[in-house]
mmCIF file of C-alpha atoms (C1' of nucleotides) in Angstrom:
data_model
loop_
_atom_site.group_PDB
_atom_site.id
_atom_site.type_symbol
_atom_site.label_atom_id
_atom_site.label_comp_id
_atom_site.label_asym_id
_atom_site.label_seq_id
_atom_site.Cartn_x
_atom_site.Cartn_y
_atom_site.Cartn_z
ATOM 1 C CA MET A 1 -29.364 117.476 168.948
ATOM 2 C CA LEU A 2 -28.010 118.743 165.400
ATOM 3 C CA ALA A 3 -25.021 119.020 164.291
ATOM 4 C CA ASP A 4 -23.306 122.200 163.153
ATOM 5 C CA LYS A 5 -23.497 122.586 159.574
ATOM 6 C CA GLU A 6 -20.225 121.332 159.123
ATOM 7 C CA THR A 7 -19.566 120.970 154.923
ATOM 8 C CA LYS A 8 -17.989 117.440 154.194
ATOM 9 C CA PHE A 9 -15.942 117.329 151.471
ATOM 10 C CA ASP A 10 -14.066 114.794 150.165
ATOM 11 C CA LEU A 11 -11.778 115.878 146.736
ATOM 12 C CA GLU A 12 -11.200 112.504 146.203
ATOM 13 C CA GLU A 13 -15.089 111.159 145.887
ATOM 14 C CA PHE A 14 -15.554 114.840 143.883
ATOM 15 C CA LEU A 15 -16.560 114.256 140.231
ATOM 16 C CA PRO A 16 -14.361 117.210 138.527
ATOM 17 C CA TYR A 17 -11.545 115.802 140.288
ATOM 18 C CA ARG A 18 -12.015 112.458 138.859
ATOM 19 C CA ILE A 19 -13.071 112.976 135.703
ATOM 20 C CA ASN A 20 -10.425 115.143 135.361
ATOM 21 C CA ARG A 21 -7.604 112.836 136.621
ATOM 22 C CA ALA A 22 -8.745 110.132 134.597
ATOM 23 C CA ALA A 23 -8.429 112.386 131.664
ATOM 24 C CA GLU A 24 -5.124 113.194 132.445
ATOM 25 C CA TRP A 25 -3.518 110.190 132.930
ATOM 26 C CA ILE A 26 -5.586 108.542 129.921
ATOM 27 C CA SER A 27 -4.146 111.540 127.312
ATOM 28 C CA LEU A 28 -0.591 111.635 129.274
ATOM 29 C CA ASN A 29 -0.620 108.183 127.965
ATOM 30 C CA PHE A 30 -1.144 108.513 124.616
ATOM 31 C CA ALA A 31 0.780 112.043 124.626
ATOM 32 C CA LYS A 32 3.989 109.597 125.378
ATOM 33 C CA GLU A 33 3.649 107.583 122.404
ATOM 34 C CA TYR A 34 3.459 110.860 119.746
ATOM 35 C CA LYS A 35 5.920 112.837 121.833
ATOM 36 C CA SER A 36 8.373 110.133 121.963
ATOM 37 C CA ARG A 37 8.269 109.597 118.332
ATOM 38 C CA TYR A 38 8.021 113.242 116.763
ATOM 39 C CA ASP A 39 8.324 115.122 119.312
ATOM 40 C CA MET A 40 5.056 116.572 118.907
ATOM 41 C CA THR A 41 2.546 118.631 121.188
ATOM 42 C CA ARG A 42 -0.821 117.741 121.577
ATOM 43 C CA PRO A 43 -1.901 120.640 120.308
ATOM 44 C CA GLU A 44 0.311 119.935 117.410
ATOM 45 C CA TRP A 45 -1.074 116.689 117.219
ATOM 46 C CA ARG A 46 -4.790 117.680 117.194
ATOM 47 C CA ALA A 47 -4.328 120.037 114.531
ATOM 48 C CA LEU A 48 -2.446 117.207 112.324
ATOM 49 C CA ALA A 49 -5.426 114.572 113.008
ATOM 50 C CA ALA A 50 -7.905 117.537 112.595
ATOM 51 C CA LEU A 51 -6.712 118.484 109.131
ATOM 52 C CA GLY A 52 -6.305 114.400 108.007
ATOM 53 C CA SER A 53 -9.515 113.918 108.816
ATOM 54 C CA LEU A 54 -11.038 116.697 106.693
ATOM 55 C CA GLY A 55 -8.529 117.550 104.126
ATOM 56 C CA ARG A 56 -8.203 121.402 103.478
ATOM 57 C CA ILE A 57 -9.206 123.634 105.763
ATOM 58 C CA THR A 58 -9.218 127.221 107.596
ATOM 59 C CA ALA A 59 -6.897 127.746 111.059
ATOM 60 C CA THR A 60 -11.090 128.565 112.618
ATOM 61 C CA GLU A 61 -12.657 125.342 111.074
ATOM 62 C CA ILE A 62 -9.204 123.098 112.893
ATOM 63 C CA GLY A 63 -10.165 125.081 115.926
ATOM 64 C CA VAL A 64 -13.469 124.098 115.775
ATOM 65 C CA HIS A 65 -13.468 120.461 114.798
ATOM 66 C CA SER A 66 -10.884 120.774 117.690
ATOM 67 C CA GLY A 67 -11.695 122.792 120.395
ATOM 68 C CA MET A 68 -8.627 124.282 120.652
ATOM 69 C CA HIS A 69 -8.090 128.043 121.206
ATOM 70 C CA LYS A 70 -7.475 129.973 117.913
ATOM 71 C CA THR A 71 -3.542 131.154 119.417
ATOM 72 C CA LYS A 72 -3.000 127.689 120.215
ATOM 73 C CA VAL A 73 -4.189 126.916 116.480
ATOM 74 C CA SER A 74 -1.842 129.580 115.341
ATOM 75 C CA ARG A 75 1.066 128.195 116.581
ATOM 76 C CA ALA A 76 0.371 124.629 116.109
ATOM 77 C CA VAL A 77 -0.442 125.485 112.620
ATOM 78 C CA LYS A 78 2.910 127.439 112.250
ATOM 79 C CA GLY A 79 5.353 124.150 114.189
ATOM 80 C CA LEU A 80 3.348 121.688 111.454
ATOM 81 C CA GLU A 81 4.761 124.373 108.429
ATOM 82 C CA ASP A 82 7.831 124.622 110.198
ATOM 83 C CA ARG A 83 8.307 120.450 109.603
ATOM 84 C CA ARG A 84 7.130 120.888 105.755
ATOM 85 C CA TRP A 85 3.714 118.417 107.091
ATOM 86 C CA LEU A 86 1.422 121.627 105.630
ATOM 87 C CA THR A 87 1.381 124.602 103.265
ATOM 88 C CA ARG A 88 -0.377 127.128 102.857
ATOM 89 C CA THR A 89 -3.012 128.623 99.876
ATOM 90 C CA GLN A 90 -4.369 132.248 100.096
ATOM 91 C CA ASN A 91 -7.575 132.283 99.144
ATOM 92 C CA GLY A 92 -8.566 134.803 96.573
ATOM 93 C CA ASP A 93 -12.134 135.248 97.579
ATOM 94 C CA ASP A 94 -10.833 136.452 100.740
ATOM 95 C CA ARG A 95 -7.982 136.829 101.486
ATOM 96 C CA ARG A 96 -7.784 137.049 105.064
ATOM 97 C CA MET A 97 -7.872 133.449 105.572
ATOM 98 C CA GLU A 98 -5.579 130.830 104.272
ATOM 99 C CA TYR A 99 -6.425 126.973 103.327
ATOM 100 C CA LEU A 100 -4.533 124.805 105.156
ATOM 101 C CA GLU A 101 -3.504 121.501 103.608
ATOM 102 C CA LEU A 102 -1.235 118.543 104.711
ATOM 103 C CA THR A 103 1.601 117.700 102.286
ATOM 104 C CA SER A 104 2.413 114.444 101.201
ATOM 105 C CA THR A 105 4.985 114.356 104.649
ATOM 106 C CA GLY A 106 2.057 115.718 106.453
ATOM 107 C CA LYS A 107 -0.134 112.747 105.109
ATOM 108 C CA ALA A 108 2.121 109.740 106.037
ATOM 109 C CA SER A 109 2.391 110.940 109.502
ATOM 110 C CA TYR A 110 -0.821 111.888 109.937
ATOM 111 C CA ARG A 111 -1.264 107.667 108.546
ATOM 112 C CA GLU A 112 1.233 106.786 111.008
ATOM 113 C CA LEU A 113 -0.580 108.364 114.044
ATOM 114 C CA ALA A 114 -3.905 107.678 113.164
ATOM 115 C CA LYS A 115 -2.513 104.010 113.306
ATOM 116 C CA VAL A 116 -1.306 104.686 116.876
ATOM 117 C CA ALA A 117 -4.225 106.373 118.145
ATOM 118 C CA LEU A 118 -6.762 103.778 117.031
ATOM 119 C CA SER A 119 -4.594 101.244 118.705
ATOM 120 C CA TYR A 120 -4.484 103.298 121.675
ATOM 121 C CA GLU A 121 -7.905 103.462 121.682
ATOM 122 C CA ALA A 122 -8.228 99.880 121.214
ATOM 123 C CA ARG A 123 -6.435 99.342 124.687
ATOM 124 C CA LEU A 124 -8.430 101.837 126.045
ATOM 125 C CA VAL A 125 -11.652 99.808 125.294
ATOM 126 C CA SER A 126 -10.290 96.567 125.957
ATOM 127 C CA LEU A 127 -9.256 97.862 129.492
ATOM 128 C CA LEU A 128 -12.229 99.065 129.983
ATOM 129 C CA GLY A 129 -14.550 96.221 128.578
ATOM 130 C CA ALA A 130 -17.589 96.653 126.552
ATOM 131 C CA GLN A 131 -20.036 97.505 129.401
ATOM 132 C CA GLY A 132 -17.339 100.278 130.849
ATOM 133 C CA VAL A 133 -17.041 101.316 127.190
ATOM 134 C CA ASP A 134 -20.931 101.919 126.685
ATOM 135 C CA ASN A 135 -21.299 103.045 130.567
ATOM 136 C CA LEU A 136 -18.369 106.039 129.329
ATOM 137 C CA LYS A 137 -19.931 107.271 125.696
ATOM 138 C CA ARG A 138 -23.377 107.407 127.912
ATOM 139 C CA ALA A 139 -21.487 109.809 130.137
ATOM 140 C CA LEU A 140 -19.858 111.750 127.789
ATOM 141 C CA ASN A 141 -23.213 112.022 125.763
ATOM 142 C CA ALA A 142 -24.615 113.725 128.062
ATOM 143 C CA ILE A 143 -21.449 115.945 129.083
ATOM 144 C CA GLU A 144 -21.086 117.237 125.454
ATOM 145 C CA ALA A 145 -24.824 117.679 125.263
ATOM 146 C CA ALA A 146 -25.263 119.954 128.383
ATOM 147 C CA ALA A 147 -21.949 121.676 127.300
ATOM 148 C CA ARG A 148 -23.510 122.644 123.771
ATOM 149 C CA SER A 149 -26.555 123.846 125.282
ATOM 150 C CA SER A 150 -24.580 126.110 127.921
ATOM 151 C CA THR A 151 -22.514 127.517 125.090
ATOM 152 C CA ALA A 152 -25.554 128.199 123.089
ATOM 153 C CA ASN A 153 -25.966 129.752 126.379
ATOM 154 C CA ARG A 154 -23.150 132.394 126.572
ATOM 155 C CA ASP A 155 -22.112 130.857 129.701
ATOM 156 C CA LEU A 156 -18.608 130.232 128.084
ATOM 157 C CA LYS A 157 -19.070 132.385 124.860
ATOM 158 C CA ARG A 158 -15.825 134.557 125.973
ATOM 159 C CA ARG A 159 -13.801 131.965 126.301
ATOM 160 C CA PHE A 160 -14.054 130.734 122.786
ATOM 161 C CA ASP A 161 -13.956 134.753 121.788
ATOM 162 C CA MET B 1 -10.747 94.240 95.472
ATOM 163 C CA LEU B 2 -9.726 95.343 98.576
ATOM 164 C CA ALA B 3 -9.383 99.180 99.136
ATOM 165 C CA ASP B 4 -6.105 100.069 99.870
ATOM 166 C CA LYS B 5 -5.466 100.302 104.068
ATOM 167 C CA GLU B 6 -6.816 103.708 104.777
ATOM 168 C CA THR B 7 -6.850 104.240 108.635
ATOM 169 C CA LYS B 8 -10.501 106.448 109.045
ATOM 170 C CA PHE B 9 -9.931 108.164 111.857
ATOM 171 C CA ASP B 10 -12.275 110.743 113.414
ATOM 172 C CA LEU B 11 -10.944 112.941 116.352
ATOM 173 C CA GLU B 12 -14.230 113.985 117.441
ATOM 174 C CA GLU B 13 -14.927 110.657 118.090
ATOM 175 C CA PHE B 14 -11.870 109.948 119.574
ATOM 176 C CA LEU B 15 -12.090 108.869 123.279
ATOM 177 C CA PRO B 16 -8.967 110.217 124.824
ATOM 178 C CA TYR B 17 -9.941 113.390 122.793
ATOM 179 C CA ARG B 18 -13.802 113.443 124.464
ATOM 180 C CA ILE B 19 -13.277 112.520 127.452
ATOM 181 C CA ASN B 20 -10.595 115.620 127.198
ATOM 182 C CA ARG B 21 -13.166 117.548 126.123
ATOM 183 C CA ALA B 22 -15.593 116.943 128.405
ATOM 184 C CA ALA B 23 -13.485 117.369 131.680
ATOM 185 C CA GLU B 24 -11.531 120.654 130.748
ATOM 186 C CA TRP B 25 -15.806 121.830 130.126
ATOM 187 C CA ILE B 26 -16.455 120.601 133.245
ATOM 188 C CA SER B 27 -13.441 122.160 135.146
ATOM 189 C CA LEU B 28 -13.646 125.262 133.942
ATOM 190 C CA ASN B 29 -16.856 126.170 134.832
ATOM 191 C CA PHE B 30 -16.130 125.442 138.029
ATOM 192 C CA ALA B 31 -12.703 127.208 138.188
ATOM 193 C CA LYS B 32 -14.515 130.466 137.591
ATOM 194 C CA GLU B 33 -16.087 130.547 140.838
ATOM 195 C CA TYR B 34 -12.412 130.039 142.843
ATOM 196 C CA LYS B 35 -10.616 132.185 140.322
ATOM 197 C CA SER B 36 -13.594 134.947 140.367
ATOM 198 C CA ARG B 37 -13.981 135.023 143.898
ATOM 199 C CA TYR B 38 -10.377 134.303 145.479
ATOM 200 C CA ASP B 39 -7.800 134.455 142.427
ATOM 201 C CA MET B 40 -6.870 131.231 143.051
ATOM 202 C CA THR B 41 -5.008 128.559 140.608
ATOM 203 C CA ARG B 42 -6.309 125.480 140.484
ATOM 204 C CA PRO B 43 -3.295 123.721 141.998
ATOM 205 C CA GLU B 44 -3.983 126.010 145.279
ATOM 206 C CA TRP B 45 -7.759 124.965 145.135
ATOM 207 C CA ARG B 46 -6.444 121.297 145.068
ATOM 208 C CA ALA B 47 -3.949 121.979 148.503
ATOM 209 C CA LEU B 48 -6.283 123.718 150.408
ATOM 210 C CA ALA B 49 -9.389 121.330 149.582
ATOM 211 C CA ALA B 50 -6.334 118.313 150.521
ATOM 212 C CA LEU B 51 -5.393 120.508 153.766
ATOM 213 C CA GLY B 52 -9.194 121.137 154.645
ATOM 214 C CA SER B 53 -10.246 117.419 154.444
ATOM 215 C CA LEU B 54 -6.889 115.580 155.998
ATOM 216 C CA GLY B 55 -6.055 118.486 158.382
ATOM 217 C CA ARG B 56 -2.444 118.415 159.514
ATOM 218 C CA ILE B 57 0.040 116.501 156.249
ATOM 219 C CA THR B 58 2.948 117.194 154.861
ATOM 220 C CA ALA B 59 4.003 118.222 150.968
ATOM 221 C CA THR B 60 3.928 114.960 149.628
ATOM 222 C CA GLU B 61 0.878 113.937 151.501
ATOM 223 C CA ILE B 62 -1.156 117.047 149.753
ATOM 224 C CA GLY B 63 0.711 115.447 146.477
ATOM 225 C CA VAL B 64 -1.211 112.024 147.057
ATOM 226 C CA HIS B 65 -4.108 113.054 147.414
ATOM 227 C CA SER B 66 -4.733 115.601 145.135
ATOM 228 C CA GLY B 67 -2.407 113.969 142.183
ATOM 229 C CA MET B 68 0.296 116.626 142.319
ATOM 230 C CA HIS B 69 3.253 116.512 140.870
ATOM 231 C CA LYS B 70 5.346 117.996 143.917
ATOM 232 C CA THR B 71 6.948 121.527 142.006
ATOM 233 C CA LYS B 72 3.414 122.338 141.846
ATOM 234 C CA VAL B 73 2.540 121.153 145.378
ATOM 235 C CA SER B 74 5.402 123.413 146.432
ATOM 236 C CA ARG B 75 3.929 126.415 144.726
ATOM 237 C CA ALA B 76 -0.012 125.697 145.437
ATOM 238 C CA VAL B 77 1.834 125.535 149.559
ATOM 239 C CA LYS B 78 3.563 128.876 149.156
ATOM 240 C CA GLY B 79 0.893 130.687 147.447
ATOM 241 C CA LEU B 80 -1.196 129.665 150.284
ATOM 242 C CA GLU B 81 1.388 130.573 152.797
ATOM 243 C CA ASP B 82 1.287 133.816 151.129
ATOM 244 C CA ARG B 83 -2.308 134.575 151.771
ATOM 245 C CA ARG B 84 -1.681 133.440 155.669
ATOM 246 C CA TRP B 85 -4.040 130.154 154.500
ATOM 247 C CA LEU B 86 -1.821 127.380 156.154
ATOM 248 C CA THR B 87 1.270 127.429 158.609
ATOM 249 C CA ARG B 88 4.060 125.086 158.763
ATOM 250 C CA THR B 89 5.709 124.045 161.808
ATOM 251 C CA GLN B 90 8.813 121.414 161.604
ATOM 252 C CA ASN B 91 8.963 117.962 162.353
ATOM 253 C CA GLY B 92 11.203 117.251 165.134
ATOM 254 C CA ASP B 93 11.794 113.877 164.227
ATOM 255 C CA ASP B 94 12.824 114.511 160.510
ATOM 256 C CA ARG B 95 13.614 117.854 160.243
ATOM 257 C CA ARG B 96 13.561 117.249 155.734
ATOM 258 C CA MET B 97 9.992 117.765 155.854
ATOM 259 C CA GLU B 98 7.447 120.135 157.973
ATOM 260 C CA TYR B 99 3.805 119.689 158.780
ATOM 261 C CA LEU B 100 1.277 121.691 157.403
ATOM 262 C CA GLU B 101 -1.451 123.335 158.467
ATOM 263 C CA LEU B 102 -4.314 125.736 157.583
ATOM 264 C CA THR B 103 -4.779 128.841 159.847
ATOM 265 C CA SER B 104 -8.271 129.565 160.790
ATOM 266 C CA THR B 105 -8.643 132.035 158.203
ATOM 267 C CA GLY B 106 -7.546 129.417 155.857
ATOM 268 C CA LYS B 107 -10.251 126.859 156.955
ATOM 269 C CA ALA B 108 -13.131 129.606 157.169
ATOM 270 C CA SER B 109 -11.983 130.064 153.420
ATOM 271 C CA TYR B 110 -12.127 126.125 152.990
ATOM 272 C CA ARG B 111 -15.592 125.413 154.154
ATOM 273 C CA GLU B 112 -16.655 128.316 152.086
ATOM 274 C CA LEU B 113 -15.460 126.667 149.183
ATOM 275 C CA ALA B 114 -16.455 123.432 149.802
ATOM 276 C CA LYS B 115 -20.181 124.674 150.077
ATOM 277 C CA VAL B 116 -19.562 125.822 145.978
ATOM 278 C CA ALA B 117 -18.063 122.870 144.983
ATOM 279 C CA LEU B 118 -20.731 120.370 146.459
ATOM 280 C CA SER B 119 -23.500 122.908 145.211
ATOM 281 C CA TYR B 120 -21.218 122.660 141.731
ATOM 282 C CA GLU B 121 -21.548 118.894 141.539
ATOM 283 C CA ALA B 122 -24.900 118.966 142.418
ATOM 284 C CA ARG B 123 -25.682 120.988 139.762
ATOM 285 C CA LEU B 124 -23.434 118.207 137.647
ATOM 286 C CA VAL B 125 -25.093 115.346 138.841
ATOM 287 C CA SER B 126 -29.162 117.271 137.626
ATOM 288 C CA LEU B 127 -27.145 117.565 134.459
ATOM 289 C CA LEU B 128 -26.529 114.052 133.997
ATOM 290 C CA GLY B 129 -29.581 112.670 136.101
ATOM 291 C CA ALA B 130 -29.133 109.334 138.521
ATOM 292 C CA GLN B 131 -28.422 107.064 135.717
ATOM 293 C CA GLY B 132 -25.860 109.513 133.257
ATOM 294 C CA VAL B 133 -24.369 110.260 137.454
ATOM 295 C CA ASP B 134 -24.249 106.250 137.473
ATOM 296 C CA ASN B 135 -22.410 105.344 134.042
ATOM 297 C CA LEU B 136 -19.989 108.271 135.021
ATOM 298 C CA LYS B 137 -19.082 106.821 138.070
ATOM 299 C CA ARG B 138 -18.593 102.810 137.045
ATOM 300 C CA ALA B 139 -16.640 104.726 133.586
ATOM 301 C CA LEU B 140 -14.243 106.631 136.498
ATOM 302 C CA ASN B 141 -13.379 103.473 138.629
ATOM 303 C CA ALA B 142 -12.920 100.949 135.889
ATOM 304 C CA ILE B 143 -10.037 103.830 134.696
ATOM 305 C CA GLU B 144 -9.005 104.831 138.072
ATOM 306 C CA ALA B 145 -8.484 100.526 138.740
ATOM 307 C CA ALA B 146 -6.168 100.617 135.643
ATOM 308 C CA ALA B 147 -4.627 103.926 136.468
ATOM 309 C CA ARG B 148 -3.693 101.936 139.609
ATOM 310 C CA SER B 149 -2.692 99.005 138.078
ATOM 311 C CA SER B 150 -0.566 100.439 135.524
ATOM 312 C CA THR B 151 1.518 103.064 137.449
ATOM 313 C CA ALA B 152 1.865 100.481 139.877
ATOM 314 C CA ASN B 153 3.862 98.519 136.386
ATOM 315 C CA ARG B 154 6.270 101.926 136.120
ATOM 316 C CA ASP B 155 4.327 102.826 133.483
ATOM 317 C CA LEU B 156 4.109 106.163 134.614
ATOM 318 C CA LYS B 157 7.027 105.667 137.533
ATOM 319 C CA ARG B 158 8.693 108.565 135.991
ATOM 320 C CA ARG B 159 6.415 110.996 136.048
ATOM 321 C CA PHE B 160 5.399 110.996 139.554
ATOM 322 C CA ASP B 161 9.620 110.246 140.676
ATOM 323 C "C1'" DT C 1 23.009 107.468 148.624
ATOM 324 C "C1'" DA C 2 18.169 108.031 149.072
ATOM 325 C "C1'" DA C 3 13.901 111.108 150.884
ATOM 326 C "C1'" DG C 4 11.392 115.641 151.186
ATOM 327 C "C1'" DA C 5 11.463 119.870 149.201
ATOM 328 C "C1'" DT C 6 12.807 124.101 146.518
ATOM 329 C "C1'" DT C 7 14.400 126.422 142.680
ATOM 330 C "C1'" DG C 8 15.933 127.891 137.651
ATOM 331 C "C1'" DA C 9 15.811 127.357 133.190
ATOM 332 C "C1'" DG C 10 12.840 126.681 129.341
ATOM 333 C "C1'" DT C 11 8.115 125.933 126.739
ATOM 334 C "C1'" DA C 12 3.438 126.205 126.758
ATOM 335 C "C1'" DC C 13 -0.173 128.769 128.373
ATOM 336 C "C1'" DT C 14 -3.701 132.628 128.442
ATOM 337 C "C1'" DC C 15 -5.460 137.152 127.706
ATOM 338 C "C1'" DA C 16 -5.192 141.576 125.477
ATOM 339 C "C1'" DA C 17 -3.606 144.301 121.889
ATOM 340 C "C1'" DT C 18 -2.368 144.110 116.819
ATOM 341 C "C1'" DC C 19 -2.319 143.771 111.715
ATOM 342 C "C1'" DT C 20 -4.931 142.978 108.003
ATOM 343 C "C1'" DT C 21 -8.968 143.022 104.826
ATOM 344 C "C1'" DG C 22 -13.614 142.939 104.355
ATOM 345 C "C1'" DC D 1 -16.087 148.331 113.409
ATOM 346 C "C1'" DA D 2 -16.485 142.990 112.422
ATOM 347 C "C1'" DA D 3 -13.663 138.657 111.030
ATOM 348 C "C1'" DG D 4 -9.209 135.607 110.516
ATOM 349 C "C1'" DA D 5 -5.303 135.452 112.058
ATOM 350 C "C1'" DT D 6 -1.002 136.937 114.465
ATOM 351 C "C1'" DT D 7 2.144 138.959 118.613
ATOM 352 C "C1'" DG D 8 3.787 139.816 123.248
ATOM 353 C "C1'" DA D 9 3.699 140.412 128.070
ATOM 354 C "C1'" DG D 10 3.000 137.966 131.555
ATOM 355 C "C1'" DT D 11 1.844 133.402 134.230
ATOM 356 C "C1'" DA D 12 2.071 128.415 134.931
ATOM 357 C "C1'" DC D 13 3.936 124.371 133.449
ATOM 358 C "C1'" DT D 14 7.648 120.561 133.030
ATOM 359 C "C1'" DC D 15 12.005 118.903 134.264
ATOM 360 C "C1'" DA D 16 16.787 118.480 135.564
ATOM 361 C "C1'" DA D 17 19.597 120.117 139.100
ATOM 362 C "C1'" DT D 18 20.185 121.482 143.957
ATOM 363 C "C1'" DC D 19 19.995 122.041 148.758
ATOM 364 C "C1'" DT D 20 19.659 120.033 153.166
ATOM 365 C "C1'" DT D 21 18.518 115.440 156.548
ATOM 366 C "C1'" DA D 22 18.191 110.877 157.701
#
DNA sequence: TAAGATTGAGTACTCAATCTTG
DNA sequence: CAAGATTGAGTACTCAATCTTA
């Protein structure tokens, strides 16, 4: 006798849910560090990190390198500007865009936060162990490869404009 | 000569960032499915999944099994109630809490969405390959174990009240 | 006082205009 | 009309009261 077609589903075994919960836990713990120190939002931290590691770039480039929507970038940049952590300079060739660059205060904050970030990552690595980190990186590589080929296939195109 | 203590930091190699980006990609793709079909939010989907797999439970239990804050649970439950997908019944012994249960319409939607979820997971699995899924699950197990022991250590306690 | 659950205030998000320049 | 960037409207989130019952 066949049982009727009952669909077995357990949210706590569902991979998308598990990945999300793990990611949330990891980034909440890290966010506490920069929120409590600087009262920064996550988009601001990401924009700062992009500017700190890349130097003088445009808002669009921040979006590309931080995976954020352009409205998030726009507001994060405004936030950093209000703190005097970055300056804008007009591009003479194309005045639609501005080059963004960290001030010396911004750079100092970046260096400090980069250290915090690296030590947080080090704690995570020691938590997972060498083998665990290796597993995680392999999995991330596979997902990132899938994401790249799917966005190339116009699947998520509209989400990123 | 030692170079001065430059902190090298690349956001795109930063594990917390990579995990988050991967998780967002996976859940955005899935969310499109239930958003376009039912115009549901993620908290609503999670509450539906918890109710569908566990049966008659309280709001607190939904929170435990779906990893959501109680205010999210409260609003998600209200949303499902407005759709007539669940009913509340008073507990005579302790009238602070109500038992929540899916209606027949709610159960039908749950079964349909569970199928969608499983087929999405299957696509993800085939994308990653057997080895990739294995790597991912090992990594998730390690992170979940770390999260459990750390929340037990009252680190994140305040976030969950 | 505490526990289960809801509500309100403020903030951040998403999506669709909008503005400016090319 | 397209591209870089910003703004506004509506929605969802977080956090701190609040309400009710134990």
